[in-house]
Structure formats: C-alpha cells, structure tokens
mmCIF file of C-alpha atoms in Angstrom:
data_model
loop_
_atom_site.group_PDB
_atom_site.id
_atom_site.type_symbol
_atom_site.label_atom_id
_atom_site.label_comp_id
_atom_site.label_asym_id
_atom_site.label_seq_id
_atom_site.Cartn_x
_atom_site.Cartn_y
_atom_site.Cartn_z
ATOM 1 C CA UNK A 1 0.000 0.000 0.000
ATOM 2 C CA UNK A 2 1.608 3.241 -1.135
ATOM 3 C CA UNK A 3 1.135 6.245 1.118
ATOM 4 C CA UNK A 4 -0.487 9.228 -0.554
ATOM 5 C CA UNK A 5 1.415 12.532 -0.292
ATOM 6 C CA UNK A 6 0.455 14.664 2.720
ATOM 7 C CA UNK A 7 -2.665 16.772 2.236
ATOM 8 C CA UNK A 8 -1.686 20.408 1.742
ATOM 9 C CA UNK A 9 -3.730 22.628 4.048
ATOM 10 C CA UNK A 10 -4.522 26.324 3.879
ATOM 11 C CA UNK A 11 -5.860 27.612 7.199
ATOM 12 C CA UNK A 12 -7.790 30.871 7.571
ATOM 13 C CA UNK A 13 -8.432 32.439 10.956
ATOM 14 C CA UNK A 14 -9.204 35.758 12.576
ATOM 15 C CA UNK A 15 -8.464 34.936 16.207
ATOM 16 C CA UNK A 16 -6.240 33.028 18.545
ATOM 17 C CA UNK A 17 -6.036 29.970 16.360
ATOM 18 C CA UNK A 18 -6.734 27.155 18.825
ATOM 19 C CA UNK A 19 -8.075 24.925 16.063
ATOM 20 C CA UNK A 20 -5.034 25.710 13.934
ATOM 21 C CA UNK A 21 -2.866 24.612 16.882
ATOM 22 C CA UNK A 22 -4.897 21.403 17.264
ATOM 23 C CA UNK A 23 -4.268 20.566 13.603
ATOM 24 C CA UNK A 24 -0.590 21.480 13.820
ATOM 25 C CA UNK A 25 -0.196 19.354 16.969
ATOM 26 C CA UNK A 26 -1.879 16.368 15.285
ATOM 27 C CA UNK A 27 0.514 16.684 12.337
ATOM 28 C CA UNK A 28 3.552 16.966 14.628
ATOM 29 C CA UNK A 29 2.396 13.865 16.540
ATOM 30 C CA UNK A 30 2.098 12.048 13.189
ATOM 31 C CA UNK A 31 -1.565 11.468 13.874
ATOM 32 C CA UNK A 32 -2.549 13.426 10.761
ATOM 33 C CA UNK A 33 -0.976 12.936 7.329
ATOM 34 C CA UNK A 34 -1.035 16.554 6.200
ATOM 35 C CA UNK A 35 1.079 19.669 6.005
ATOM 36 C CA UNK A 36 0.181 23.274 6.778
ATOM 37 C CA UNK A 37 1.232 25.074 3.602
ATOM 38 C CA UNK A 38 -0.185 28.526 4.326
ATOM 39 C CA UNK A 39 -1.887 30.325 7.222
ATOM 40 C CA UNK A 40 -3.909 33.416 6.345
ATOM 41 C CA UNK A 41 -5.641 36.006 8.469
ATOM 42 C CA UNK A 42 -7.767 38.989 7.570
ATOM 43 C CA UNK A 43 -6.348 40.712 10.663
ATOM 44 C CA UNK A 44 -2.634 41.467 10.494
ATOM 45 C CA UNK A 45 -2.295 41.339 14.292
ATOM 46 C CA UNK A 46 -4.319 38.152 14.877
ATOM 47 C CA UNK A 47 -2.528 35.742 17.252
ATOM 48 C CA UNK A 48 -2.974 32.918 14.719
ATOM 49 C CA UNK A 49 -0.385 34.588 12.457
ATOM 50 C CA UNK A 50 2.283 35.004 15.139
ATOM 51 C CA UNK A 51 1.620 31.450 16.371
ATOM 52 C CA UNK A 52 1.994 30.166 12.804
ATOM 53 C CA UNK A 53 5.235 32.063 12.271
ATOM 54 C CA UNK A 54 6.574 30.736 15.566
ATOM 55 C CA UNK A 55 5.970 27.218 14.249
ATOM 56 C CA UNK A 56 7.728 27.990 10.997
ATOM 57 C CA UNK A 57 4.676 28.058 8.731
ATOM 58 C CA UNK A 58 4.268 30.434 5.853
ATOM 59 C CA UNK A 59 1.727 33.177 6.568
ATOM 60 C CA UNK A 60 -0.072 35.907 4.680
ATOM 61 C CA UNK A 61 -2.106 38.808 6.049
ATOM 62 C CA UNK A 62 -4.943 39.589 3.679
ATOM 63 C CA UNK A 63 -5.795 43.279 3.286
ATOM 64 C CA UNK A 64 -8.988 43.751 5.302
ATOM 65 C CA UNK A 65 -10.747 46.225 3.011
ATOM 66 C CA UNK A 66 -13.794 48.300 3.825
ATOM 67 C CA UNK A 67 -16.078 45.708 5.417
ATOM 68 C CA UNK A 68 -15.871 43.670 8.614
ATOM 69 C CA UNK A 69 -18.092 40.726 7.685
ATOM 70 C CA UNK A 70 -16.838 39.995 4.162
ATOM 71 C CA UNK A 71 -13.951 40.706 1.819
ATOM 72 C CA UNK A 72 -14.496 42.801 -1.271
ATOM 73 C CA UNK A 73 -14.367 40.615 -4.404
ATOM 74 C CA UNK A 74 -10.919 41.739 -5.530
ATOM 75 C CA UNK A 75 -9.446 41.104 -2.074
ATOM 76 C CA UNK A 76 -11.044 37.688 -1.854
ATOM 77 C CA UNK A 77 -9.688 36.952 -5.325
ATOM 78 C CA UNK A 78 -6.214 37.842 -4.034
ATOM 79 C CA UNK A 79 -6.741 35.489 -1.109
ATOM 80 C CA UNK A 80 -7.855 32.694 -3.452
ATOM 81 C CA UNK A 81 -4.800 33.330 -5.648
ATOM 82 C CA UNK A 82 -2.494 32.967 -2.642
ATOM 83 C CA UNK A 83 -4.085 29.616 -1.819
ATOM 84 C CA UNK A 84 -3.939 28.447 -5.430
ATOM 85 C CA UNK A 85 -0.282 29.466 -5.706
ATOM 86 C CA UNK A 86 0.443 27.344 -2.613
ATOM 87 C CA UNK A 87 -1.264 24.379 -4.319
ATOM 88 C CA UNK A 88 -3.651 23.912 -1.392
ATOM 89 C CA UNK A 89 -5.738 20.711 -1.321
ATOM 90 C CA UNK A 90 -8.097 21.712 1.478
ATOM 91 C CA UNK A 91 -9.009 25.134 2.874
ATOM 92 C CA UNK A 92 -9.933 25.171 6.564
ATOM 93 C CA UNK A 93 -11.794 28.058 8.162
ATOM 94 C CA UNK A 94 -10.731 27.985 11.814
ATOM 95 C CA UNK A 95 -12.332 30.976 13.444
ATOM 96 C CA UNK A 96 -12.382 33.008 10.231
ATOM 97 C CA UNK A 97 -14.950 35.702 10.895
ATOM 98 C CA UNK A 98 -16.031 36.689 7.381
ATOM 99 C CA UNK A 99 -18.625 35.238 5.050
ATOM 100 C CA UNK A 100 -16.985 33.488 2.088
ATOM 101 C CA UNK A 101 -18.081 34.597 -1.371
ATOM 102 C CA UNK A 102 -17.763 33.471 -4.975
ATOM 103 C CA UNK A 103 -14.067 34.186 -5.645
ATOM 104 C CA UNK A 104 -12.930 31.730 -2.970
ATOM 105 C CA UNK A 105 -15.819 29.254 -3.346
ATOM 106 C CA UNK A 106 -15.256 28.946 -7.108
ATOM 107 C CA UNK A 107 -11.503 28.439 -6.658
ATOM 108 C CA UNK A 108 -11.956 25.523 -4.222
ATOM 109 C CA UNK A 109 -15.238 23.791 -5.003
ATOM 110 C CA UNK A 110 -16.172 21.449 -2.122
ATOM 111 C CA UNK A 111 -12.670 21.912 -0.773
ATOM 112 C CA UNK A 112 -13.444 24.475 1.945
ATOM 113 C CA UNK A 113 -14.566 23.357 5.392
ATOM 114 C CA UNK A 114 -15.524 25.300 8.508
ATOM 115 C CA UNK A 115 -15.907 24.437 12.164
ATOM 116 C CA UNK A 116 -18.805 26.051 13.969
ATOM 117 C CA UNK A 117 -19.515 25.947 17.729
ATOM 118 C CA UNK A 118 -23.083 24.619 17.645
ATOM 119 C CA UNK A 119 -25.057 21.650 16.385
ATOM 120 C CA UNK A 120 -26.030 23.160 13.050
ATOM 121 C CA UNK A 121 -28.560 23.942 11.693
ATOM 122 C CA UNK A 122 -29.221 25.273 15.212
ATOM 123 C CA UNK A 123 -27.563 28.570 16.096
ATOM 124 C CA UNK A 124 -25.668 29.756 13.032
ATOM 125 C CA UNK A 125 -23.800 33.032 13.294
ATOM 126 C CA UNK A 126 -21.892 34.721 16.089
ATOM 127 C CA UNK A 127 -21.366 33.405 19.650
ATOM 128 C CA UNK A 128 -23.329 30.272 18.929
ATOM 129 C CA UNK A 129 -22.564 28.893 22.412
ATOM 130 C CA UNK A 130 -24.200 31.933 24.016
ATOM 131 C CA UNK A 131 -27.174 31.556 21.678
ATOM 132 C CA UNK A 132 -27.581 27.908 22.746
ATOM 133 C CA UNK A 133 -27.409 28.836 26.423
ATOM 134 C CA UNK A 134 -29.892 31.685 26.037
ATOM 135 C CA UNK A 135 -32.287 29.386 24.184
ATOM 136 C CA UNK A 136 -32.232 26.851 27.031
ATOM 137 C CA UNK A 137 -30.653 24.067 24.969
ATOM 138 C CA UNK A 138 -29.704 20.975 26.986
ATOM 139 C CA UNK A 139 -27.154 19.741 24.456
ATOM 140 C CA UNK A 140 -24.823 21.642 22.185
ATOM 141 C CA UNK A 141 -21.584 20.873 20.395
ATOM 142 C CA UNK A 142 -19.708 21.645 17.229
ATOM 143 C CA UNK A 143 -20.136 21.004 13.523
ATOM 144 C CA UNK A 144 -17.647 20.593 10.690
ATOM 145 C CA UNK A 145 -19.309 21.429 7.385
ATOM 146 C CA UNK A 146 -18.574 22.281 3.801
ATOM 147 C CA UNK A 147 -18.651 26.012 3.130
ATOM 148 C CA UNK A 148 -21.078 27.415 0.616
ATOM 149 C CA UNK A 149 -22.631 30.826 0.031
ATOM 150 C CA UNK A 150 -25.002 30.478 3.007
ATOM 151 C CA UNK A 151 -23.499 31.443 6.393
ATOM 152 C CA UNK A 152 -22.923 28.197 8.365
ATOM 153 C CA UNK A 153 -25.278 26.550 5.871
ATOM 154 C CA UNK A 154 -23.228 24.042 3.844
ATOM 155 C CA UNK A 155 -23.528 20.266 4.002
ATOM 156 C CA UNK A 156 -22.649 18.851 7.408
ATOM 157 C CA UNK A 157 -19.705 16.428 7.546
ATOM 158 C CA UNK A 158 -19.572 15.606 11.252
ATOM 159 C CA UNK A 159 -20.703 16.786 14.672
ATOM 160 C CA UNK A 160 -19.697 16.219 18.285
ATOM 161 C CA UNK A 161 -21.989 16.838 21.246
ATOM 162 C CA UNK A 162 -21.603 18.112 24.774
ATOM 163 C CA UNK A 163 -24.175 18.520 27.530
ATOM 164 C CA UNK A 164 -25.212 21.986 28.656
ATOM 165 C CA UNK A 165 -24.803 21.775 32.443
ATOM 166 C CA UNK A 166 -26.615 23.583 35.255
ATOM 167 C CA UNK A 167 -24.652 26.690 36.141
ATOM 168 C CA UNK A 168 -22.985 26.941 32.739
ATOM 169 C CA UNK A 169 -21.881 30.400 31.693
ATOM 170 C CA UNK A 170 -21.184 31.238 28.060
ATOM 171 C CA UNK A 171 -17.490 30.796 28.876
ATOM 172 C CA UNK A 172 -17.761 27.351 30.508
ATOM 173 C CA UNK A 173 -19.956 26.064 27.679
ATOM 174 C CA UNK A 174 -17.635 27.534 25.048
ATOM 175 C CA UNK A 175 -14.634 25.825 26.702
ATOM 176 C CA UNK A 176 -16.452 22.473 26.737
ATOM 177 C CA UNK A 177 -17.368 22.832 23.052
ATOM 178 C CA UNK A 178 -13.837 23.820 22.049
ATOM 179 C CA UNK A 179 -12.424 20.646 23.648
ATOM 180 C CA UNK A 180 -14.564 18.727 21.155
ATOM 181 C CA UNK A 181 -13.544 20.958 18.241
ATOM 182 C CA UNK A 182 -9.915 20.141 18.916
ATOM 183 C CA UNK A 183 -10.326 16.419 18.209
ATOM 184 C CA UNK A 184 -13.154 16.534 15.663
ATOM 185 C CA UNK A 185 -11.538 18.952 13.220
ATOM 186 C CA UNK A 186 -8.204 17.079 12.938
ATOM 187 C CA UNK A 187 -10.164 13.818 12.577
ATOM 188 C CA UNK A 188 -12.211 15.218 9.683
ATOM 189 C CA UNK A 189 -9.049 16.535 8.034
ATOM 190 C CA UNK A 190 -7.610 13.037 8.432
ATOM 191 C CA UNK A 191 -10.624 11.685 6.574
ATOM 192 C CA UNK A 192 -9.847 14.023 3.659
ATOM 193 C CA UNK A 193 -6.170 13.055 3.869
ATOM 194 C CA UNK A 194 -7.124 9.394 3.500
ATOM 195 C CA UNK A 195 -9.003 10.242 0.319
ATOM 196 C CA UNK A 196 -12.364 9.497 1.810
ATOM 197 C CA UNK A 197 -13.906 12.852 0.980
ATOM 198 C CA UNK A 198 -17.490 12.572 -0.284
ATOM 199 C CA UNK B 1 3.717 17.165 29.627
ATOM 200 C CA UNK B 2 3.581 13.549 30.800
ATOM 201 C CA UNK B 3 1.813 11.081 28.524
ATOM 202 C CA UNK B 4 -1.058 9.205 30.162
ATOM 203 C CA UNK B 5 -0.879 5.391 29.954
ATOM 204 C CA UNK B 6 -2.627 3.901 26.903
ATOM 205 C CA UNK B 7 -6.380 3.476 27.260
ATOM 206 C CA UNK B 8 -7.215 -0.205 27.771
ATOM 207 C CA UNK B 9 -9.965 -1.234 25.373
ATOM 208 C CA UNK B 10 -12.390 -4.134 25.486
ATOM 209 C CA UNK B 11 -14.072 -4.699 22.115
ATOM 210 C CA UNK B 12 -17.283 -6.709 21.668
ATOM 211 C CA UNK B 13 -18.452 -7.830 18.238
ATOM 212 C CA UNK B 14 -20.614 -10.423 16.574
ATOM 213 C CA UNK B 15 -19.463 -10.074 12.981
ATOM 214 C CA UNK B 16 -16.537 -9.441 10.717
ATOM 215 C CA UNK B 17 -15.000 -6.796 12.942
ATOM 216 C CA UNK B 18 -14.242 -4.010 10.469
ATOM 217 C CA UNK B 19 -14.484 -1.374 13.213
ATOM 218 C CA UNK B 20 -12.217 -3.468 15.421
ATOM 219 C CA UNK B 21 -9.698 -3.534 12.559
ATOM 220 C CA UNK B 22 -9.999 0.260 12.128
ATOM 221 C CA UNK B 23 -9.168 0.742 15.819
ATOM 222 C CA UNK B 24 -6.329 -1.768 15.711
ATOM 223 C CA UNK B 25 -4.889 -0.107 12.602
ATOM 224 C CA UNK B 26 -5.053 3.339 14.247
ATOM 225 C CA UNK B 27 -3.184 1.981 17.283
ATOM 226 C CA UNK B 28 -0.546 0.302 15.088
ATOM 227 C CA UNK B 29 -0.071 3.564 13.161
ATOM 228 C CA UNK B 30 0.395 5.335 16.516
ATOM 229 C CA UNK B 31 -2.560 7.555 15.700
ATOM 230 C CA UNK B 32 -4.434 6.309 18.770
ATOM 231 C CA UNK B 33 -2.931 6.042 22.252
ATOM 232 C CA UNK B 34 -4.710 2.871 23.354
ATOM 233 C CA UNK B 35 -4.275 -0.867 23.603
ATOM 234 C CA UNK B 36 -6.724 -3.656 22.782
ATOM 235 C CA UNK B 37 -6.734 -5.705 25.977
ATOM 236 C CA UNK B 38 -9.558 -8.109 25.191
ATOM 237 C CA UNK B 39 -11.806 -8.943 22.216
ATOM 238 C CA UNK B 40 -15.053 -10.733 23.004
ATOM 239 C CA UNK B 41 -17.709 -12.251 20.801
ATOM 240 C CA UNK B 42 -21.007 -13.889 21.609
ATOM 241 C CA UNK B 43 -20.446 -16.109 18.560
ATOM 242 C CA UNK B 44 -17.508 -18.493 18.843
ATOM 243 C CA UNK B 45 -17.029 -18.590 15.061
ATOM 244 C CA UNK B 46 -17.311 -14.821 14.425
ATOM 245 C CA UNK B 47 -14.536 -13.549 12.126
ATOM 246 C CA UNK B 48 -13.710 -10.808 14.659
ATOM 247 C CA UNK B 49 -12.267 -13.476 17.005
ATOM 248 C CA UNK B 50 -10.005 -15.104 14.421
ATOM 249 C CA UNK B 51 -8.912 -11.663 13.191
ATOM 250 C CA UNK B 52 -8.106 -10.653 16.768
ATOM 251 C CA UNK B 53 -6.127 -13.837 17.416
ATOM 252 C CA UNK B 54 -4.208 -13.314 14.174
ATOM 253 C CA UNK B 55 -3.170 -9.893 15.484
ATOM 254 C CA UNK B 56 -2.076 -11.357 18.798
ATOM 255 C CA UNK B 57 -4.893 -9.975 20.944
ATOM 256 C CA UNK B 58 -6.462 -11.879 23.807
ATOM 257 C CA UNK B 59 -9.957 -13.132 22.977
ATOM 258 C CA UNK B 60 -12.861 -14.705 24.786
ATOM 259 C CA UNK B 61 -15.969 -16.348 23.330
ATOM 260 C CA UNK B 62 -18.914 -15.690 25.586
ATOM 261 C CA UNK B 63 -21.395 -18.569 25.932
ATOM 262 C CA UNK B 64 -24.374 -17.524 23.802
ATOM 263 C CA UNK B 65 -27.153 -18.886 26.016
ATOM 264 C CA UNK B 66 -30.784 -19.328 25.077
ATOM 265 C CA UNK B 67 -31.545 -15.986 23.419
ATOM 266 C CA UNK B 68 -30.312 -14.304 20.256
ATOM 267 C CA UNK B 69 -30.947 -10.665 21.126
ATOM 268 C CA UNK B 70 -29.629 -10.560 24.695
ATOM 269 C CA UNK B 71 -27.478 -12.496 27.136
ATOM 270 C CA UNK B 72 -29.029 -14.087 30.184
ATOM 271 C CA UNK B 73 -28.003 -12.169 33.338
ATOM 272 C CA UNK B 74 -25.505 -14.751 34.576
ATOM 273 C CA UNK B 75 -23.799 -14.911 31.173
ATOM 274 C CA UNK B 76 -23.610 -11.133 30.909
ATOM 275 C CA UNK B 77 -22.188 -11.066 34.442
ATOM 276 C CA UNK B 78 -19.479 -13.488 33.265
ATOM 277 C CA UNK B 79 -18.766 -11.187 30.342
ATOM 278 C CA UNK B 80 -18.522 -8.165 32.659
ATOM 279 C CA UNK B 81 -16.202 -10.123 34.955
ATOM 280 C CA UNK B 82 -13.884 -10.903 32.037
ATOM 281 C CA UNK B 83 -13.715 -7.213 31.177
ATOM 282 C CA UNK B 84 -13.167 -6.219 34.804
ATOM 283 C CA UNK B 85 -10.413 -8.802 35.187
ATOM 284 C CA UNK B 86 -8.689 -7.290 32.152
ATOM 285 C CA UNK B 87 -8.881 -3.844 33.811
ATOM 286 C CA UNK B 88 -10.674 -2.354 30.815
ATOM 287 C CA UNK B 89 -11.047 1.461 30.683
ATOM 288 C CA UNK B 90 -13.503 1.619 27.795
ATOM 289 C CA UNK B 91 -15.848 -1.006 26.350
ATOM 290 C CA UNK B 92 -16.562 -0.642 22.624
ATOM 291 C CA UNK B 93 -19.485 -2.354 20.955
ATOM 292 C CA UNK B 94 -18.410 -2.824 17.348
ATOM 293 C CA UNK B 95 -21.145 -4.754 15.640
ATOM 294 C CA UNK B 96 -22.237 -6.482 18.836
ATOM 295 C CA UNK B 97 -25.732 -7.701 18.062
ATOM 296 C CA UNK B 98 -27.262 -8.044 21.534
ATOM 297 C CA UNK B 99 -28.976 -5.527 23.784
ATOM 298 C CA UNK B 100 -26.811 -4.693 26.805
ATOM 299 C CA UNK B 101 -28.405 -5.155 30.219
ATOM 300 C CA UNK B 102 -27.724 -4.252 33.836
ATOM 301 C CA UNK B 103 -24.801 -6.601 34.624
ATOM 302 C CA UNK B 104 -22.576 -4.986 32.015
ATOM 303 C CA UNK B 105 -23.995 -1.443 32.315
ATOM 304 C CA UNK B 106 -23.475 -1.399 36.090
ATOM 305 C CA UNK B 107 -19.912 -2.689 35.769
ATOM 306 C CA UNK B 108 -18.878 0.090 33.339
ATOM 307 C CA UNK B 109 -21.009 3.161 34.037
ATOM 308 C CA UNK B 110 -20.658 5.625 31.129
ATOM 309 C CA UNK B 111 -17.717 3.580 29.894
ATOM 310 C CA UNK B 112 -19.496 1.649 27.143
ATOM 311 C CA UNK B 113 -19.869 3.110 23.657
ATOM 312 C CA UNK B 114 -21.501 1.814 20.504
ATOM 313 C CA UNK B 115 -21.313 2.734 16.833
ATOM 314 C CA UNK B 116 -24.584 2.618 14.921
ATOM 315 C CA UNK B 117 -25.032 3.009 11.140
ATOM 316 C CA UNK B 118 -27.582 5.831 11.113
ATOM 317 C CA UNK B 119 -27.990 9.388 12.330
ATOM 318 C CA UNK B 120 -29.665 8.536 15.623
ATOM 319 C CA UNK B 121 -32.320 9.024 16.891
ATOM 320 C CA UNK B 122 -33.400 8.130 13.337
ATOM 321 C CA UNK B 123 -33.424 4.422 12.489
ATOM 322 C CA UNK B 124 -32.388 2.517 15.599
ATOM 323 C CA UNK B 125 -32.264 -1.258 15.377
ATOM 324 C CA UNK B 126 -31.241 -3.669 12.645
ATOM 325 C CA UNK B 127 -30.058 -2.780 9.117
ATOM 326 C CA UNK B 128 -30.369 0.920 9.780
ATOM 327 C CA UNK B 129 -28.942 1.760 6.338
ATOM 328 C CA UNK B 130 -31.737 -0.198 4.661
ATOM 329 C CA UNK B 131 -34.284 1.527 6.901
ATOM 330 C CA UNK B 132 -32.916 4.945 5.844
ATOM 331 C CA UNK B 133 -33.070 4.013 2.163
ATOM 332 C CA UNK B 134 -36.604 2.639 2.444
ATOM 333 C CA UNK B 135 -37.719 5.805 4.220
ATOM 334 C CA UNK B 136 -36.405 8.009 1.397
ATOM 335 C CA UNK B 137 -33.784 9.762 3.536
ATOM 336 C CA UNK B 138 -31.444 12.046 1.567
ATOM 337 C CA UNK B 139 -28.705 11.968 4.196
ATOM 338 C CA UNK B 140 -27.585 9.234 6.530
ATOM 339 C CA UNK B 141 -24.421 8.422 8.427
ATOM 340 C CA UNK B 142 -23.230 6.918 11.657
ATOM 341 C CA UNK B 143 -23.429 7.711 15.350
ATOM 342 C CA UNK B 144 -21.131 6.955 18.273
ATOM 343 C CA UNK B 145 -23.099 7.008 21.520
ATOM 344 C CA UNK B 146 -22.970 5.948 25.125
ATOM 345 C CA UNK B 147 -24.781 2.699 25.752
ATOM 346 C CA UNK B 148 -27.671 2.597 28.185
ATOM 347 C CA UNK B 149 -30.638 0.296 28.679
ATOM 348 C CA UNK B 150 -32.481 1.664 25.627
ATOM 349 C CA UNK B 151 -31.489 0.099 22.300
ATOM 350 C CA UNK B 152 -29.422 2.672 20.362
ATOM 351 C CA UNK B 153 -30.821 5.257 22.781
ATOM 352 C CA UNK B 154 -27.902 6.540 24.886
ATOM 353 C CA UNK B 155 -26.409 10.020 24.763
ATOM 354 C CA UNK B 156 -24.865 10.836 21.402
ATOM 355 C CA UNK B 157 -21.140 11.623 21.377
ATOM 356 C CA UNK B 158 -20.503 12.252 17.679
ATOM 357 C CA UNK B 159 -21.942 11.707 14.227
ATOM 358 C CA UNK B 160 -20.673 11.699 10.641
ATOM 359 C CA UNK B 161 -22.885 12.189 7.600
ATOM 360 C CA UNK B 162 -23.028 10.844 4.076
ATOM 361 C CA UNK B 163 -25.402 11.637 1.242
ATOM 362 C CA UNK B 164 -27.876 9.045 0.040
ATOM 363 C CA UNK B 165 -27.302 9.007 -3.721
ATOM 364 C CA UNK B 166 -29.648 8.222 -6.605
ATOM 365 C CA UNK B 167 -29.310 4.557 -7.440
ATOM 366 C CA UNK B 168 -28.059 3.581 -4.006
ATOM 367 C CA UNK B 169 -28.719 0.024 -2.933
ATOM 368 C CA UNK B 170 -28.615 -1.023 0.723
ATOM 369 C CA UNK B 171 -25.124 -2.344 0.032
ATOM 370 C CA UNK B 172 -23.708 0.825 -1.580
ATOM 371 C CA UNK B 173 -25.155 3.005 1.169
ATOM 372 C CA UNK B 174 -23.851 0.655 3.864
ATOM 373 C CA UNK B 175 -20.364 0.749 2.340
ATOM 374 C CA UNK B 176 -20.412 4.577 2.269
ATOM 375 C CA UNK B 177 -21.515 4.719 5.917
ATOM 376 C CA UNK B 178 -18.873 2.208 7.013
ATOM 377 C CA UNK B 179 -16.110 4.356 5.496
ATOM 378 C CA UNK B 180 -17.189 7.074 7.937
ATOM 379 C CA UNK B 181 -17.410 4.660 10.865
ATOM 380 C CA UNK B 182 -13.810 3.683 10.308
ATOM 381 C CA UNK B 183 -12.475 7.178 11.026
ATOM 382 C CA UNK B 184 -15.123 8.415 13.480
ATOM 383 C CA UNK B 185 -14.887 5.544 15.970
ATOM 384 C CA UNK B 186 -11.072 5.664 16.367
ATOM 385 C CA UNK B 187 -11.315 9.460 16.684
ATOM 386 C CA UNK B 188 -13.866 9.215 19.499
ATOM 387 C CA UNK B 189 -11.732 6.590 21.231
ATOM 388 C CA UNK B 190 -8.822 9.020 20.924
ATOM 389 C CA UNK B 191 -10.933 11.627 22.683
ATOM 390 C CA UNK B 192 -11.414 9.231 25.604
ATOM 391 C CA UNK B 193 -7.702 8.378 25.526
ATOM 392 C CA UNK B 194 -6.873 12.068 25.880
ATOM 393 C CA UNK B 195 -8.996 12.207 29.006
ATOM 394 C CA UNK B 196 -11.609 14.421 27.438
ATOM 395 C CA UNK B 197 -14.542 12.154 28.179
ATOM 396 C CA UNK B 198 -17.620 14.014 29.357
#
C-alpha cells in the first residue's frame, strides 16, 4: 500500500487559532498525514499569524478592506490566488470571521470546510454557544461542514456533542465545546487526507 | 507534559469486525494512544475473534445462552467479569448484536460506547442503512453514543454524515456509511484516551 502525499492545508483564521494549533499538533504527533502550507488572516495582528510564524509556517495577512463581515471581491480573489499558488488541497476556516463569497468558493469547489460551535442547523452566526445557552438548549456541540454561500449553511460532515450543564456560563460552555472541536476537526481533516472525501 | 498510559480497550463484536480492525490499525499507526486488551464475541465462530487472534490480541468467546438478542443475566455477568479482570477502561461495541443489560452497564457506568449506522435518533435497530433508504432519507451516516438500557438510545457523542445518492442500494449506502465509521470511531476513542470524556 503506497502512502499518498500529505494533504496540503490552507488555514484561515481571525483569532487566537486554537483549532489551527490542534491541527498542527496532530501533524507533529504524526496522527494526521497533512502539512500546513499557508496560514492566512484577515487581521494582520491576529494571534494565529504570530503562532503560525513561531511554528515555521508560511503566513499571509490579507488586506482587510472596507467591510468587517466579508472581503471585497478583488481582495477575496487575491486570497484565493495565494491559496492556489500554494497548491492547497483543502481550505480550513478555523475561526475566520467573514462570510466566504464566490471568488474563494469557485476556486476551491467542495474543498473548503468550517468548524462552527453549535449543532447546526441550530444557532448559526456569532457566539453560537451563548445563543444555545440563552435558548435553554440541553445539548450543544460543534459542527464541521462544507462552506457554501449560506453562512454556516453548507452540508454537514460531522458533529460532536456536549451537555449543557446547570450553572454553565457562556465561557464554561464555550470551553467544553472547544475541547470537542480540537479532536473533531483534525479527525475530519484526516478523513480528507485518507481520500475518503465525499 | 507527561503522557497518560494507553487506554485499555475491550471490544465486543458479533461479525466481521471491520471497526475493530480500524481501531487496531489506528493503534498500530500510533494515531491512537490505546491498547486492545480483550476482544469478546457472543459467537464463537465470528470472524472478529479469528482476526483478533491473528493480530495477537487476547480473545474470549462468551457462551451464547438461550436468546439471540440478549445475554441471560448470569452470562452477561461473566462477560462483565472478564472485562473487569482485564482492567478495561472503555468497552466498545463494534457490531455487537445483543442488547446490553444491567450486569454490564453497572460494571462500566458511562464507559461503554456503541457505533450505529444511522444518524440517531433516526433508524435505531437492525439494518439501519436499509431503513434509511426505504424511508427516502437524503442523508444518513453513523453515530457513536454511550450505551444505556435503551437500544441505540444513549447520549450521542458524535456523528458523521453521508449523502444518500440516486441509485443507491442497501449495500452501496452501507459501504459509504462504514467508510465514515472507520475514522469516526477511532477518533472518538482518541478523545477518551486524551482524558476528554464528558
């Protein structure tokens, strides 16, 4: 049985990059047959970029443009070109806080995945853990899904669940959900790496 | 950071053991920090037992007793005693075709998991893939859940999805679901191994 080459990952994030670290750790531990080829943020001072540089990964800060919730088409086209130039196999949104539009979607058809901190289709959008708590949910979790033009609306690949416990605050619930994100996302990437993508 | 000792697994199956093999392969590839301490079948001639022996694992054939869908209490108590004697941390039902009752449940509280070939709570019971197809489902998948006294009814830990495609037969759908089982189950076991169990 010949091993396939490692899956080349492009990771996009706007924050502290804990899911990026989980993926990087899984690769370092040889639990995931992939390589992080490029880490991109829409925020030049996002911790994910400094963390990525500290681990020796190539990074790129995308110009943020005029909007906060999306990139203008020409900027997103630049972002897609960076990923294409790096020959990325799979694009991972790991806390990337903008809606993805046609330039990126068309460049990587069914090759962009996102992790979202709720059991979609429940609670799309921001602070999903706080939404779940406010709604009185008794279970929550996280979802890895394909990205399409609908916010948190693409086909679901996998989900992991956690209980919502008495006395939970948004922070305690968020922490419990993130512990699940950090094994589920590398596992799903491993599924792509093994060529089992649907 | 000190590594925890490997998680000691007890695996129960009645069939050909493809999920057992997936776990064993993940351990051999050092992708899963666990050890298979005991493989048990309720059928002395089940392929899972000969496969396990061929890989050098300890096996035990449980006396089948009078029923096909459950073990009599004294037989299930013997089974639980075997697992306890092997100091098992986590019991995995991998195609084990009997309902689990009090003797085993009480011996391993919240330490027994099962993998089921549907998106529970939809389609519990036998040939869940065929049930999904007959019902006209457009998505199906698999579920890893805690085992309790309700058949396929314990708390869900994680799920993976597949599309149901035009022209699917029960066999093609089952094959597609099993490909997901073979990454999801080892990943969930890895979550327990990392001490992240809920």
